[in-house]
Tab-separated table of C-alpha atoms and ligand atoms in Angstrom:
chain	number	residue	atom	x	y	z
Z	1310	MET	CA	-38.656	129.034	101.359
Z	1311	ARG	CA	-41.145	131.372	103.381
Z	1312	HIS	CA	-39.272	132.068	106.668
Z	1313	PHE	CA	-35.531	131.875	107.888
Z	1314	THR	CA	-34.938	131.080	111.281
Z	1315	SER	CA	-32.493	128.023	111.176
Z	1316	VAL	CA	-30.713	125.760	109.054
Z	1317	TYR	CA	-33.689	123.435	108.792
Z	1318	ASP	CA	-35.369	126.354	106.735
Z	1319	LEU	CA	-32.903	125.979	103.857
Z	1320	PRO	CA	-34.232	123.639	100.837
Z	1321	ASN	CA	-30.395	122.091	100.531
Z	1322	LEU	CA	-27.469	123.534	102.475
Z	1323	PRO	CA	-24.804	122.333	99.819
Z	1324	ASP	CA	-26.940	124.496	97.099
Z	1325	ALA	CA	-27.162	127.514	99.443
Z	1326	ILE	CA	-23.392	127.438	99.951
Z	1327	LYS	CA	-22.941	127.278	96.027
Z	1328	ALA	CA	-25.384	130.103	95.744
Z	1329	ALA	CA	-23.741	132.123	98.223
Z	1330	GLN	CA	-20.486	131.810	96.559
Z	1331	GLU	CA	-21.862	132.628	93.241
Z	1332	ILE	CA	-23.667	135.915	94.685
Z	1333	LYS	CA	-20.281	136.740	96.130
Z	1334	SER	CA	-18.684	136.692	92.498
Z	1335	ASN	CA	-21.534	138.585	91.173
Z	1336	PRO	CA	-23.483	140.359	93.594
Z	1337	TYR	CA	-25.365	142.779	91.502
Z	1338	GLY	CA	-26.707	139.984	89.133
Z	1339	PHE	CA	-30.266	139.712	90.424
Z	1340	GLN	CA	-31.340	143.151	91.091
Z	1341	HIS	CA	-34.521	142.664	89.042
Z	1342	LEU	CA	-35.763	140.497	92.009
Z	1343	GLY	CA	-35.890	143.238	94.377
Z	1344	LYS	CA	-37.408	145.976	92.351
Z	1345	ASN	CA	-40.582	147.944	94.053
Z	1346	LYS	CA	-39.857	145.247	97.275
Z	1347	THR	CA	-39.278	146.732	100.712
Z	1348	MET	CA	-37.302	144.988	103.609
Z	1349	VAL	CA	-38.073	146.191	107.249
Z	1350	LEU	CA	-35.160	145.478	109.898
Z	1351	ILE	CA	-36.465	145.800	113.167
Z	1352	PHE	CA	-34.047	145.699	115.904
Z	1353	PHE	CA	-34.803	145.298	119.499
Z	1354	ASN	CA	-30.899	144.929	120.332
Z	1355	SER	CA	-27.989	146.481	118.940
Z	1356	SER	CA	-26.231	145.727	115.922
Z	1357	LEU	CA	-23.169	146.528	113.483
Z	1358	ARG	CA	-22.699	143.769	111.170
Z	1359	THR	CA	-26.092	142.398	111.024
Z	1360	ARG	CA	-27.713	145.742	110.311
Z	1361	LEU	CA	-25.340	146.714	107.446
Z	1362	SER	CA	-24.981	143.633	105.845
Z	1363	THR	CA	-28.610	142.699	105.646
Z	1364	GLN	CA	-29.164	146.035	104.471
Z	1365	LYS	CA	-26.494	145.896	102.012
Z	1366	ALA	CA	-27.785	142.427	100.949
Z	1367	ALA	CA	-31.155	143.676	100.183
Z	1368	MET	CA	-29.909	147.087	98.169
Z	1369	ASN	CA	-27.688	144.601	96.157
Z	1370	LEU	CA	-30.787	142.707	95.062
Z	1371	GLY	CA	-32.592	146.082	94.159
Z	1372	MET	CA	-34.719	146.157	97.236
Z	1373	ASN	CA	-35.670	149.339	99.403
Z	1374	THR	CA	-35.174	148.826	103.275
Z	1375	MET	CA	-36.411	150.706	106.209
Z	1376	ILE	CA	-34.919	150.157	109.903
Z	1377	LEU	CA	-36.623	150.405	113.013
Z	1378	ASN	CA	-34.831	150.674	116.421
Z	1379	VAL	CA	-37.575	149.493	118.698
Z	1380	ASN	CA	-36.413	150.697	122.040
Z	1381	GLN	CA	-34.969	154.091	120.542
Z	1382	ASP	CA	-37.110	155.228	117.710
Z	1383	GLY	CA	-40.329	153.356	118.249
Z	1384	TRP	CA	-42.964	152.863	121.109
Z	1385	ARG	CA	-41.705	150.295	123.420
Z	1386	MET	CA	-43.615	147.067	122.705
Z	1387	GLU	CA	-45.795	144.795	124.925
Z	1388	SER	CA	-45.502	141.123	124.141
Z	1389	GLU	CA	-47.445	139.769	126.842
Z	1390	LEU	CA	-51.031	138.328	126.112
Z	1391	GLY	CA	-53.886	139.601	128.232
Z	1392	VAL	CA	-52.161	142.105	130.275
Z	1393	VAL	CA	-53.463	145.226	131.657
Z	1394	MET	CA	-51.223	147.965	129.554
Z	1395	ASP	CA	-50.542	150.511	132.516
Z	1396	GLY	CA	-46.811	150.432	132.387
Z	1397	ASP	CA	-44.349	151.955	129.982
Z	1398	LYS	CA	-45.357	149.926	127.031
Z	1399	PRO	CA	-47.808	151.770	125.146
Z	1400	GLU	CA	-47.799	149.726	121.812
Z	1401	HIS	CA	-48.619	145.863	121.602
Z	1402	MET	CA	-46.913	143.354	119.282
Z	1403	LEU	CA	-50.526	142.186	118.339
Z	1404	GLU	CA	-51.184	145.348	116.608
Z	1405	ALA	CA	-47.404	146.624	115.742
Z	1406	ILE	CA	-46.570	143.436	113.813
Z	1407	PRO	CA	-49.511	143.005	111.212
Z	1408	VAL	CA	-49.003	146.926	110.855
Z	1409	ILE	CA	-45.400	146.865	110.005
Z	1410	GLY	CA	-46.371	143.665	107.779
Z	1411	ARG	CA	-48.497	145.981	105.526
Z	1412	PHE	CA	-45.681	148.352	105.102
Z	1413	CYS	CA	-43.369	145.908	103.368
Z	1414	ASP	CA	-42.356	142.458	101.594
Z	1415	MET	CA	-40.374	140.665	104.348
Z	1416	ILE	CA	-39.072	141.559	107.894
Z	1417	GLY	CA	-35.716	141.089	109.528
Z	1418	VAL	CA	-36.140	140.648	113.167
Z	1419	ARG	CA	-33.408	140.897	116.171
Z	1420	ALA	CA	-34.894	139.959	119.427
Z	1421	PHE	CA	-32.196	138.550	121.823
Z	1422	ALA	CA	-32.726	136.311	125.011
Z	1423	GLY	CA	-34.436	138.224	127.644
Z	1424	PHE	CA	-32.706	136.140	130.510
Z	1425	GLU	CA	-36.189	136.601	132.708
Z	1426	ASN	CA	-37.752	133.358	131.562
Z	1427	LYS	CA	-35.855	130.413	130.066
Z	1428	ASP	CA	-39.176	128.839	128.441
Z	1429	ASP	CA	-39.962	132.010	126.889
Z	1430	ASP	CA	-36.447	132.288	125.456
Z	1431	TYR	CA	-36.309	128.781	123.970
Z	1432	SER	CA	-39.782	129.027	122.571
Z	1433	GLU	CA	-38.465	132.038	120.623
Z	1434	LYS	CA	-41.688	133.948	121.963
Z	1435	ILE	CA	-41.181	137.158	120.010
Z	1436	LEU	CA	-39.569	135.756	116.662
Z	1437	ASN	CA	-42.867	133.387	116.818
Z	1438	GLN	CA	-45.198	136.360	117.312
Z	1439	PHE	CA	-43.555	138.409	114.184
Z	1440	ILE	CA	-43.998	134.820	112.237
Z	1441	LYS	CA	-47.626	134.399	113.421
Z	1442	TYR	CA	-48.979	137.855	112.966
Z	1443	ALA	CA	-46.728	139.812	110.267
Z	1444	GLY	CA	-48.417	137.999	107.192
Z	1445	VAL	CA	-44.928	138.397	105.260
Z	1446	PRO	CA	-41.914	136.313	105.608
Z	1447	ILE	CA	-39.547	136.808	108.424
Z	1448	ILE	CA	-35.854	136.265	108.913
Z	1449	SER	CA	-34.172	136.065	111.773
Z	1450	MET	CA	-31.480	138.516	112.364
Z	1451	GLU	CA	-30.536	136.812	115.768
Z	1452	ALA	CA	-33.214	135.566	118.250
Z	1453	ALA	CA	-33.225	134.065	121.630
Z	1454	THR	CA	-31.810	130.818	120.454
Z	1455	ARG	CA	-30.072	130.993	117.089
Z	1456	HIS	CA	-28.259	133.266	114.907
Z	1457	PRO	CA	-28.673	131.180	111.638
Z	1458	LEU	CA	-27.320	134.650	109.269
Z	1459	GLN	CA	-24.093	134.150	111.207
Z	1460	SER	CA	-23.992	130.572	111.027
Z	1461	PHE	CA	-24.278	130.801	107.317
Z	1462	ALA	CA	-21.477	133.239	106.888
Z	1463	ASP	CA	-19.395	130.900	109.167
Z	1464	HIS	CA	-19.816	128.069	107.237
Z	1465	MET	CA	-19.278	129.681	103.856
Z	1466	THR	CA	-16.084	131.264	105.250
Z	1467	ILE	CA	-14.750	127.423	106.493
Z	1468	GLU	CA	-15.515	126.437	102.992
Z	1469	GLU	CA	-13.120	129.248	101.472
Z	1470	TYR	CA	-10.376	128.616	103.874
Z	1471	LYS	CA	-10.456	124.816	104.415
Z	1472	THR	CA	-7.381	122.962	103.315
Z	1473	LYS	CA	-8.865	119.467	103.582
Z	1474	PRO	CA	-12.412	118.167	103.113
Z	1475	ARG	CA	-13.012	117.325	106.620
Z	1476	PRO	CA	-11.700	119.979	108.640
Z	1477	LYS	CA	-11.314	119.574	112.592
Z	1478	VAL	CA	-13.565	122.847	113.942
Z	1479	VAL	CA	-13.749	123.297	117.385
Z	1480	LEU	CA	-15.957	126.105	119.187
Z	1481	SER	CA	-14.120	127.107	122.441
Z	1482	TRP	CA	-15.820	128.952	125.042
Z	1483	ALA	CA	-13.732	131.978	126.251
Z	1484	PRO	CA	-14.282	134.431	129.303
Z	1485	HIS	CA	-16.293	137.740	129.093
Z	1486	PRO	CA	-17.511	140.304	131.725
Z	1487	LYS	CA	-21.155	140.212	130.904
Z	1488	VAL	CA	-24.022	137.736	130.447
Z	1489	LEU	CA	-24.229	136.769	126.710
Z	1490	PRO	CA	-26.765	134.746	125.044
Z	1491	GLN	CA	-26.259	131.006	123.666
Z	1492	ALA	CA	-27.671	132.033	120.350
Z	1493	VAL	CA	-24.385	131.890	118.514
Z	1494	PRO	CA	-23.035	128.713	119.784
Z	1495	ASN	CA	-26.360	126.953	119.603
Z	1496	SER	CA	-26.707	127.991	115.948
Z	1497	PHE	CA	-23.264	127.426	114.862
Z	1498	VAL	CA	-23.182	123.627	116.488
Z	1499	GLU	CA	-26.762	123.174	114.854
Z	1500	TRP	CA	-25.524	124.346	111.687
Z	1501	MET	CA	-22.001	122.428	111.568
Z	1502	ARG	CA	-24.013	119.191	112.456
Z	1503	GLN	CA	-25.290	119.599	109.249
Z	1504	THR	CA	-21.873	119.169	107.604
Z	1505	ASP	CA	-19.262	115.967	107.660
Z	1506	TYR	CA	-16.682	118.251	109.549
Z	1507	GLU	CA	-15.217	116.698	112.827
Z	1508	LEU	CA	-16.430	119.204	115.254
Z	1509	VAL	CA	-15.291	119.667	118.902
Z	1510	VAL	CA	-17.030	121.733	121.846
Z	1511	THR	CA	-14.905	122.641	124.472
Z	1512	HIS	CA	-15.840	124.765	127.519
Z	1513	PRO	CA	-15.730	124.529	131.333
Z	1514	LYS	CA	-18.004	122.540	133.241
Z	1515	GLY	CA	-21.314	124.177	133.558
Z	1516	TYR	CA	-21.581	125.865	130.342
Z	1517	GLU	CA	-23.117	122.572	128.384
Z	1518	LEU	CA	-25.545	123.828	125.631
Z	1519	GLU	CA	-29.065	122.484	125.423
Z	1520	LYS	CA	-29.485	118.885	124.412
Z	1521	SER	CA	-31.317	119.478	121.278
Z	1522	PHE	CA	-28.673	121.673	119.917
Z	1523	ILE	CA	-25.470	119.770	121.024
Z	1524	GLY	CA	-26.868	116.474	120.023
Z	1525	ASN	CA	-24.161	113.815	120.190
Z	1526	VAL	CA	-21.351	116.408	119.384
Z	1527	LYS	CA	-18.234	115.653	121.179
Z	1528	VAL	CA	-17.287	117.891	124.328
Z	1529	GLU	CA	-13.931	118.033	125.281
Z	1530	TYR	CA	-13.508	119.932	128.762
Z	1531	ASP	CA	-9.729	120.262	128.333
Z	1532	GLN	CA	-9.239	123.021	126.117
Z	1533	ASN	CA	-5.703	122.271	125.032
Z	1534	LYS	CA	-6.624	118.816	124.308
Z	1535	ALA	CA	-9.581	120.203	122.169
Z	1536	PHE	CA	-7.212	122.434	120.303
Z	1537	GLU	CA	-4.731	119.427	119.094
Z	1538	GLY	CA	-4.829	119.120	115.542
Z	1539	ALA	CA	-7.564	121.718	114.956
Z	1540	ASP	CA	-8.051	123.550	111.625
Z	1541	PHE	CA	-10.202	126.087	112.729
Z	1542	ILE	CA	-10.709	127.769	116.169
Z	1543	TYR	CA	-14.238	129.571	116.819
Z	1544	ALA	CA	-14.168	131.392	119.806
Z	1545	LYS	CA	-17.596	132.612	121.628
Z	1546	ASN	CA	-18.515	133.416	125.189
Z	1547	TRP	CA	-21.806	132.327	126.301
Z	1548	SER	CA	-23.755	131.923	129.643
Z	1549	SER	CA	-24.725	128.960	131.334
Z	1550	TYR	CA	-27.853	127.030	129.990
Z	1551	ALA	CA	-28.465	124.934	133.202
Z	1552	GLU	CA	-27.857	127.759	135.588
Z	1553	TYR	CA	-29.901	130.157	133.007
Z	1554	GLY	CA	-28.062	133.351	132.203
Z	1555	GLU	CA	-25.592	133.132	135.075
Z	1556	ILE	CA	-21.565	133.828	134.866
Z	1557	LEU	CA	-19.931	130.698	136.261
Z	1558	SER	CA	-16.204	131.443	135.279
Z	1559	MET	CA	-14.318	134.330	134.245
Z	1560	ASP	CA	-10.996	132.121	134.024
Z	1561	LYS	CA	-8.593	133.951	131.643
Z	1562	SER	CA	-6.618	130.712	131.125
Z	1563	TRP	CA	-9.499	130.028	128.357
Z	1564	THR	CA	-8.524	133.254	126.571
Z	1565	ILE	CA	-7.251	132.011	123.308
Z	1566	THR	CA	-3.473	132.927	123.028
Z	1567	THR	CA	-0.655	132.476	120.537
Z	1568	GLU	CA	0.506	129.576	122.665
Z	1569	LYS	CA	-2.864	127.881	122.267
Z	1570	MET	CA	-3.074	128.654	118.652
Z	1571	GLY	CA	0.297	126.725	118.452
Z	1572	LEU	CA	-1.248	123.355	119.870
Z	1573	THR	CA	-3.324	123.617	116.539
Z	1574	ASN	CA	-3.009	122.396	112.969
Z	1575	ASP	CA	-2.039	126.298	112.038
Z	1576	ALA	CA	-5.610	126.855	112.571
Z	1577	LYS	CA	-7.414	129.985	111.493
Z	1578	PHE	CA	-9.299	132.002	114.295
Z	1579	MET	CA	-12.765	132.728	114.104
Z	1580	HIS	CA	-15.166	134.858	115.925
Z	1581	CYS	CA	-18.642	136.418	114.902
Z	1582	LEU	CA	-17.592	139.805	116.470
Z	1583	PRO	CA	-17.849	142.117	118.279
Z	1584	VAL	CA	-14.953	140.322	120.203
Z	1585	ARG	CA	-13.373	141.840	123.392
Z	1586	ARG	CA	-9.451	141.939	123.122
Z	1587	ASN	CA	-7.530	140.062	125.715
Z	1588	MET	CA	-10.623	138.720	127.014
Z	1589	ILE	CA	-11.869	136.565	124.430
Z	1590	VAL	CA	-8.604	136.621	122.646
Z	1591	SER	CA	-5.267	138.185	122.649
Z	1592	ASP	CA	-4.190	141.004	120.572
Z	1593	GLU	CA	-1.536	138.714	118.988
Z	1594	VAL	CA	-3.764	136.086	117.878
Z	1595	LEU	CA	-6.594	138.874	116.476
Z	1596	ASP	CA	-3.923	140.894	114.694
Z	1597	SER	CA	-2.317	137.642	112.915
Z	1598	PRO	CA	-2.628	136.345	109.699
Z	1599	SER	CA	-4.301	133.396	111.132
Z	1600	SER	CA	-7.368	135.578	111.971
Z	1601	ILE	CA	-10.198	135.516	109.267
Z	1602	VAL	CA	-12.715	137.569	111.357
Z	1603	VAL	CA	-12.985	140.259	108.823
Z	1604	ASP	CA	-13.408	138.058	106.057
Z	1605	GLU	CA	-15.998	136.033	108.105
Z	1606	ALA	CA	-17.760	139.426	108.355
Z	1607	GLU	CA	-17.642	140.268	105.155
Z	1608	ASN	CA	-19.393	136.920	104.213
Z	1609	ARG	CA	-22.613	138.148	106.289
Z	1610	VAL	CA	-23.404	140.444	102.992
Z	1611	TYR	CA	-23.589	137.076	100.688
Z	1612	SER	CA	-24.940	134.737	103.240
Z	1613	ALA	CA	-27.789	137.315	103.845
Z	1614	GLN	CA	-28.345	137.933	100.137
Z	1615	THR	CA	-28.506	134.236	99.472
Z	1616	ILE	CA	-31.543	133.744	101.877
Z	1617	LEU	CA	-33.581	137.017	100.859
Z	1618	LYS	CA	-32.925	135.985	97.198
Z	1619	LEU	CA	-34.483	132.412	97.993
Z	1620	ILE	CA	-37.665	134.433	99.881
Z	1621	LEU	CA	-37.956	136.488	96.774
Z	1622	GLU	CA	-37.966	133.571	94.318
Z	1623	GLY	CA	-40.148	131.640	96.899
H	479	LIG	N1	-22.014	139.053	114.605
H	479	LIG	C1	-23.197	140.356	114.653
H	479	LIG	O1	-24.108	139.592	114.777
H	479	LIG	O2	-22.750	141.207	114.902
H	479	LIG	P1	-23.619	142.570	115.254
H	479	LIG	O3	-24.153	142.187	116.532
H	479	LIG	O4	-22.739	143.861	115.373
H	479	LIG	O5	-24.733	142.705	114.259
């Protein structure tokens, strides 16, 4: 595997899940792979879990890591081609990316959707510039349209907690006061479509995901109906794709509560974090034994380590 930007980059998904489980039981067993190798982690956006879990994954493999917070520590970077650089961005990606590539053996990149131009976001303009110019493998640490390291950890967590071969997994929209990208739900749906789980997506009208991501997945606009018999509730807010980047609803009746969890088959509650309490989910649900959000976050280390290991071996 050269780059990791989506589930489609994996040579074999069941093998990757098995490898992640093996790494979890023996995290320091492959330190020889990363000896004298360096990973640079570049953040255009904030992070807690991705930063720490990916760094920990690299360290577990014996690698060195360097972190660059572009908008705080580095020069602001221009990504447009052919522009007159007379503004507030003194460095162009065309030089910055290959220079960073000369300093390391792989690069993790976090670059969210900018919401200024849907086509730029959905063509993964920034991530693809890294792939084109870095000269080393690129790992998406959440790009404009996908968060594959998160989806891998989500899948691994469901495998750990499922009590039947084909669990019902429900992705539910929930309210949030800020404009959030579609990367996590896109990626979660895309990843779950590679499994044989029963997948249902529920959201208010207007929040339909882009067609290539949702495919033929069942969309149920009645959240209560969607929750019936669910084994996993995966909550997430996202902004509208059709009315790009707009908040169309703040309907608190979509907040995940104990009453709603009562409609399920004693479902586990999942969220990628950070989560806004009593907006997305009630305190009561998040503090209950049904919530597996911390275990889900821990699995970010082992899913990332599996990806880095595959790249080091490749
Ligand atoms: N879930 C996740 O990616 O968390 P961070 O934004 O804190 O990295």
